[in-house]
Coordinates of C-alpha atoms and ligand atoms in Angstrom, one line a residue:
X1 CA -12.5 7.6 55.4
X2 CA -13.4 8.2 51.8
X3 CA -15.2 11.3 52.9
X4 CA -12.2 12.7 54.7
X5 CA -9.9 12.2 51.8
X6 CA -12.2 13.5 49.2
X7 CA -11.3 17.2 49.1
X8 CA -7.6 16.5 48.5
X9 CA -8.1 13.6 46.2
X10 CA -10.6 15.5 44.1
X11 CA -8.4 18.5 43.7
X12 CA -5.5 16.3 42.5
X13 CA -7.8 14.3 40.2
X14 CA -9.4 17.4 38.8
X15 CA -6.0 18.9 38.0
X16 CA -4.9 15.6 36.4
X17 CA -8.0 15.3 34.3
X18 CA -7.8 18.9 33.1
X19 CA -4.1 18.4 32.1
X20 CA -4.8 15.2 30.3
X21 CA -7.9 16.4 28.6
X22 CA -5.8 19.1 27.0
X23 CA -2.8 17.0 26.2
X24 CA -3.9 13.4 25.4
X25 CA -5.0 12.8 21.9
X26 CA -6.3 9.5 20.4
X27 CA -6.2 9.1 16.7
X28 CA -8.0 6.2 15.0
X29 CA -6.0 5.0 12.0
X30 CA -7.7 2.7 9.4
X31 CA -5.4 0.6 7.3
X32 CA -6.4 -1.8 4.5
X33 CA -4.2 -4.9 5.0
X34 CA -3.8 -7.8 7.4
X35 CA -1.6 -7.9 10.5
X36 CA 0.9 -10.3 8.9
X37 CA 2.0 -7.8 6.2
X38 CA 5.1 -5.7 6.7
X39 CA 3.0 -2.5 6.0
X40 CA 0.8 -3.2 9.1
X41 CA 3.8 -4.2 11.2
X42 CA 5.6 -1.0 10.2
X43 CA 2.6 1.1 11.0
X44 CA 2.3 -0.4 14.5
X45 CA 5.9 0.5 15.1
X46 CA 5.3 4.0 13.7
X47 CA 2.4 4.4 16.2
X48 CA 4.6 3.1 19.0
X49 CA 7.4 5.5 18.1
X50 CA 5.0 8.4 18.3
X51 CA 3.6 7.2 21.6
X52 CA 7.1 6.9 23.0
X53 CA 8.2 10.3 21.8
X54 CA 5.2 12.0 23.2
X55 CA 5.0 10.1 26.5
X56 CA 1.7 8.6 25.4
X57 CA 0.1 11.9 24.8
X58 CA -0.5 11.1 21.1
X59 CA -1.9 7.7 20.9
X60 CA -2.5 6.2 17.4
X61 CA -4.9 3.3 17.4
X62 CA -4.3 1.1 14.3
X63 CA -7.4 -0.6 12.9
X64 CA -5.9 -3.0 10.4
X65 CA -7.5 -5.2 7.7
X66 CA -10.0 -2.6 6.7
X67 CA -11.8 -3.3 10.0
X68 CA -12.8 0.3 10.7
X69 CA -13.1 1.8 7.2
X70 CA -13.2 -0.2 3.9
X71 CA -10.2 0.3 1.7
X72 CA -11.9 2.3 -1.1
X73 CA -13.3 4.7 1.6
X74 CA -10.2 5.4 3.6
X75 CA -9.0 8.3 1.4
X76 CA -12.3 10.1 1.7
X77 CA -12.6 9.3 5.4
X78 CA -9.3 11.1 6.1
X79 CA -10.1 14.0 3.7
X80 CA -13.4 14.6 5.5
X81 CA -11.9 14.4 8.9
X82 CA -14.0 11.4 9.8
X83 CA -10.6 9.9 10.8
X84 CA -7.4 11.9 11.2
X85 CA -4.9 9.5 9.6
X86 CA -4.9 6.5 7.3
X87 CA -3.1 4.3 4.8
X88 CA -4.0 3.7 1.2
X89 CA -2.6 1.7 -1.7
X90 CA -1.5 4.5 -4.1
X91 CA -2.7 2.7 -7.3
X92 CA -6.2 2.7 -5.9
X93 CA -6.4 6.4 -6.5
X94 CA -5.3 6.0 -10.2
X95 CA -8.9 6.7 -11.3
X96 CA -9.1 10.1 -9.7
X97 CA -5.6 11.2 -10.6
X98 CA -3.5 9.4 -13.3
X99 CA -0.4 10.4 -11.3
X100 CA -1.0 7.4 -9.0
X101 CA -1.1 5.0 -11.9
X102 CA 2.7 5.3 -12.1
X103 CA 2.8 2.7 -9.4
X104 CA 1.0 -0.1 -11.3
X105 CA 2.7 0.0 -14.7
X106 CA 4.5 -3.2 -15.6
X107 CA 8.2 -2.8 -16.2
X108 CA 8.2 1.0 -15.8
X109 CA 10.6 0.1 -13.1
X110 CA 11.7 -3.4 -12.1
X111 CA 14.0 -3.0 -9.1
X112 CA 13.8 -1.4 -5.7
X113 CA 16.4 1.2 -6.8
X114 CA 14.2 2.0 -9.8
X115 CA 11.1 2.2 -7.5
X116 CA 13.0 4.6 -5.3
X117 CA 14.0 6.7 -8.2
X118 CA 10.4 6.8 -9.4
X119 CA 9.2 7.7 -5.9
X120 CA 11.8 10.5 -5.7
X121 CA 10.6 11.8 -9.1
X122 CA 6.9 11.6 -8.3
X123 CA 6.8 12.5 -4.5
X124 CA 6.6 16.3 -4.9
X125 CA 3.5 15.9 -7.2
X126 CA 1.9 13.4 -4.8
X127 CA 2.5 15.8 -1.9
X128 CA 1.0 18.6 -3.9
X129 CA -2.0 16.5 -5.0
X130 CA -2.7 15.5 -1.4
X131 CA -2.2 19.1 -0.1
X132 CA -4.9 20.2 -2.6
X133 CA -7.2 17.9 -0.8
X134 CA -6.3 19.1 2.7
X135 CA -4.1 16.1 3.3
X136 CA -0.4 15.9 4.2
X137 CA 1.7 13.0 3.0
X138 CA 3.7 11.3 5.8
X139 CA 5.5 8.4 4.0
X140 CA 5.3 5.7 1.4
X141 CA 6.5 2.1 1.5
X142 CA 6.6 -0.5 -1.3
X143 CA 5.4 -4.0 -1.7
X144 CA 7.7 -6.7 -3.0
X145 CA 7.7 -6.9 -6.8
X146 CA 4.5 -8.3 -8.4
X147 CA 4.1 -11.7 -10.1
X148 CA 1.4 -13.9 -11.4
X149 CA -0.5 -16.6 -9.5
X150 CA -2.1 -19.2 -11.8
X151 CA -3.5 -22.7 -11.7
X152 CA -1.4 -23.8 -14.6
X153 CA 2.1 -22.8 -15.6
X154 CA 2.2 -19.9 -18.1
X155 CA 4.3 -20.9 -21.1
X156 CA 3.3 -18.2 -23.5
X157 CA 1.3 -15.0 -23.6
X158 CA -1.6 -17.0 -25.2
X159 CA -2.1 -18.7 -21.8
X160 CA -3.6 -15.5 -20.4
X161 CA -6.4 -15.6 -23.0
X162 CA -9.8 -15.4 -21.4
X163 CA -8.3 -15.9 -17.9
X164 CA -10.4 -14.5 -15.1
X165 CA -7.9 -12.3 -13.4
X166 CA -8.1 -10.3 -10.2
X167 CA -7.5 -6.6 -10.5
X168 CA -6.9 -4.1 -7.7
X169 CA -6.7 -0.8 -9.6
X170 CA -7.5 0.8 -12.9
X171 CA -4.1 0.0 -14.2
X172 CA -4.2 -3.7 -13.3
X173 CA -7.6 -3.9 -15.0
X174 CA -6.0 -2.4 -18.1
X175 CA -3.0 -4.8 -17.8
X176 CA -5.4 -7.8 -17.6
X177 CA -7.1 -6.6 -20.8
X178 CA -3.9 -6.1 -22.7
X179 CA -2.8 -9.6 -21.6
X180 CA -6.1 -11.0 -23.0
X181 CA -7.5 -11.8 -19.6
X182 CA -10.8 -10.7 -18.0
X183 CA -10.3 -8.4 -15.0
X184 CA -12.5 -8.4 -11.9
X185 CA -11.8 -6.0 -9.0
X186 CA -11.3 -7.9 -5.7
X187 CA -10.0 -6.4 -2.4
X188 CA -7.5 -8.5 -0.4
X189 CA -9.8 -9.7 2.3
X190 CA -12.1 -11.2 -0.4
X191 CA -9.4 -13.0 -2.3
X192 CA -10.0 -16.5 -0.9
X193 CA -13.7 -16.3 -1.5
X194 CA -13.3 -14.9 -5.0
X195 CA -11.1 -17.9 -5.9
X196 CA -13.3 -20.5 -4.2
X197 CA -16.4 -19.2 -6.0
X198 CA -14.6 -19.1 -9.3
X199 CA -15.0 -15.3 -9.8
X200 CA -11.2 -15.2 -10.3
X201 CA -8.7 -18.0 -11.3
X202 CA -5.5 -15.9 -11.3
X203 CA -4.0 -12.8 -9.8
X204 CA -1.0 -10.5 -10.0
X205 CA 0.3 -9.5 -6.6
X206 CA 3.3 -9.7 -4.3
X207 CA 4.6 -12.8 -2.5
X208 CA 3.5 -11.0 0.7
X209 CA -0.1 -11.0 -0.4
X210 CA 0.3 -14.5 -1.9
X211 CA 1.3 -15.7 1.6
X212 CA -1.3 -13.7 3.5
X213 CA -4.1 -14.9 1.2
X214 CA -2.7 -18.5 1.2
X215 CA -2.5 -18.5 -2.6
X216 CA -1.5 -22.2 -2.5
X217 CA -5.0 -23.1 -1.6
X218 CA -6.2 -21.9 -5.1
X219 CA -3.2 -21.7 -7.4
X220 CA -0.1 -23.9 -8.0
X221 CA 2.3 -21.6 -9.9
X222 CA 3.9 -18.3 -9.1
X223 CA 5.5 -16.6 -12.1
X224 CA 8.2 -14.4 -10.5
X225 CA 8.0 -11.7 -13.1
X226 CA 9.0 -8.7 -10.9
X227 CA 6.8 -6.6 -13.0
X228 CA 6.1 -3.6 -10.9
X229 CA 6.7 -2.3 -7.3
X230 CA 3.6 -0.6 -6.0
X231 CA 3.4 1.4 -2.8
X232 CA 1.2 2.2 0.1
X233 CA 1.1 5.7 1.5
X234 CA 0.2 7.1 4.9
X235 CA -1.3 10.6 5.1
X236 CA -2.9 12.8 7.7
X237 CA -5.7 15.3 7.6
X238 CA -3.9 18.6 7.5
X239 CA -6.2 20.3 10.0
X240 CA -5.8 17.5 12.5
X241 CA -2.0 17.8 12.0
X242 CA -2.0 21.5 12.5
X243 CA -3.9 21.2 15.7
X244 CA -1.1 19.2 17.3
X245 CA 1.5 20.9 19.4
X246 CA 4.9 21.6 17.7
X247 CA 6.5 18.8 19.7
X248 CA 3.8 16.3 18.6
X249 CA 4.1 17.4 15.0
X250 CA 7.9 16.8 15.2
X251 CA 7.3 13.3 16.7
X252 CA 5.0 12.4 13.9
X253 CA 7.3 13.6 11.2
X254 CA 10.3 11.9 12.7
X255 CA 8.4 8.6 13.1
X256 CA 7.3 8.9 9.5
X257 CA 10.8 9.3 8.2
X258 CA 11.9 6.3 10.2
X259 CA 8.9 4.3 9.0
X260 CA 9.7 5.1 5.4
X261 CA 13.3 3.9 5.7
X262 CA 12.4 0.8 7.7
X263 CA 9.5 -0.1 5.4
X264 CA 11.7 -0.1 2.3
X265 CA 14.1 -2.4 4.0
X266 CA 11.3 -4.7 5.1
X267 CA 9.9 -4.9 1.6
X268 CA 13.4 -5.9 0.3
X269 CA 13.7 -8.6 3.0
X270 CA 10.1 -9.9 2.3
X271 CA 10.8 -10.4 -1.3
X272 CA 13.0 -13.4 -0.8
X273 CA 11.5 -14.7 2.5
X274 CA 7.8 -14.6 1.3
X275 CA 8.7 -16.1 -2.1
X276 CA 10.4 -18.9 -0.3
X277 CA 7.3 -19.4 1.8
X278 CA 5.3 -19.9 -1.4
X279 CA 7.6 -22.7 -2.5
X280 CA 7.6 -24.2 1.1
X281 CA 3.8 -24.4 0.7
X282 CA 4.1 -26.4 -2.5
X283 CA 3.9 -23.7 -5.1
X284 CA 6.1 -23.9 -8.2
X285 CA 8.1 -20.6 -8.4
X286 CA 9.5 -19.9 -11.9
X287 CA 10.7 -17.0 -14.0
X288 CA 9.5 -16.1 -17.6
X289 CA 11.5 -17.4 -20.6
X290 CA 12.6 -14.9 -23.2
X291 CA 9.5 -15.0 -25.3
X292 CA 7.2 -14.6 -22.3
X293 CA 9.3 -11.8 -20.9
X294 CA 9.1 -10.1 -24.3
X295 CA 5.3 -10.5 -24.4
X296 CA 5.0 -9.0 -20.9
X297 CA 7.4 -6.2 -21.7
X298 CA 5.3 -5.3 -24.7
X299 CA 2.2 -4.9 -22.4
X300 CA 4.3 -2.7 -20.1
X301 CA 5.6 -0.5 -22.9
X302 CA 2.0 0.0 -24.2
X303 CA 0.9 1.1 -20.7
X304 CA 3.9 3.3 -20.2
X305 CA 3.2 5.1 -23.4
X306 CA -0.5 5.5 -22.5
X307 CA 0.5 6.9 -19.2
X308 CA 3.0 9.3 -20.6
X309 CA 0.3 10.6 -23.0
X310 CA -2.3 10.9 -20.2
X311 CA 0.2 12.9 -18.1
X312 CA 1.3 15.0 -21.0
X313 CA 4.9 13.8 -20.6
X314 CA 7.4 13.3 -23.4
X315 CA 10.9 11.9 -23.6
X316 CA 12.3 15.0 -21.9
X317 CA 10.4 14.2 -18.7
X318 CA 12.9 13.0 -16.0
X319 CA 10.8 9.8 -15.6
X320 CA 11.8 8.8 -19.1
X321 CA 15.3 8.3 -17.8
X322 CA 14.1 5.9 -15.1
X323 CA 12.2 3.6 -17.3
X324 CA 13.4 0.0 -17.0
X325 CA 15.6 0.7 -13.9
Ligands
PCA401 N1 -0.7 -6.6 -2.3 C1 -1.8 -5.7 -2.4 C2 -1.4 -4.6 -3.2 C3 -0.1 -5.0 -3.9 C4 0.3 -6.2 -3.2 O1 1.3 -6.7 -3.3 C5 -3.0 -6.4 -3.1 O2 -2.8 -7.5 -3.6 O3 -4.1 -5.9 -3.1

């Protein structure tokens, strides 16, 4: 039986294989953060939207939690074409280009509207910086505002003195120094171990990452300072993008625009829901009093000035009008 059917079946199969070999594309996409974070959930939806729009011909396989490529390597991996697409925390690139430090400066902006204005102001430069590296920006999405996780309640700036504080970027290291603390760089997957071995005793991050790292196991207080609103960005290797059909390119760009809008809404919603989760797990959530707020604002002002100087900006730069929003 098999023999008799073979010529026909083979022809059909060969034709199908030839068509799908031309059309079907699989893209591995490394991302740094855990499945529970809104960034990863948003990226999975982004991949699904692209698959739906292309009838499964462009299939993006998301490798979350730095499982395929370690976070500090993702940018280079996409640049070199080792992988076609990836997600990176923008502040992580602050060492190679001070432009990205904008994202991690305390009180440069303090609200989602301010963060949006800062993103609108910096986006063209980010696009140009990435284009110089053979990369194309697809979208960026914020984290909820950043606060401080500590073992004891912070009552004044002096409480930061000598504190072993986690840093996740050049700017957060600088901030820790200005606070009087001692910074140590720790990536999210290593947070629990860094606390349990005493390498760090405090961190500044979002309620999202506080929940995903179960901050209540190591700290008791969350200072809801809403100090800065950093972002992740998703970008693609420009050559890989150019090789896609026009229809696939359009599907990617449309899914990216939708992901950006959806991701900002998710971050806003997470701010309250994940902060509530910290409290539900026994953490004391509190806001700074006027003196502490002034101390933190001072650190922010120093960093804003340093950044303006480094960028060669002065008061006439449009970003000056956004400060404090
Ligand atoms: N979570 C990430 C980056 C900012 C955030 O809220 C982290 O802590 O590494």
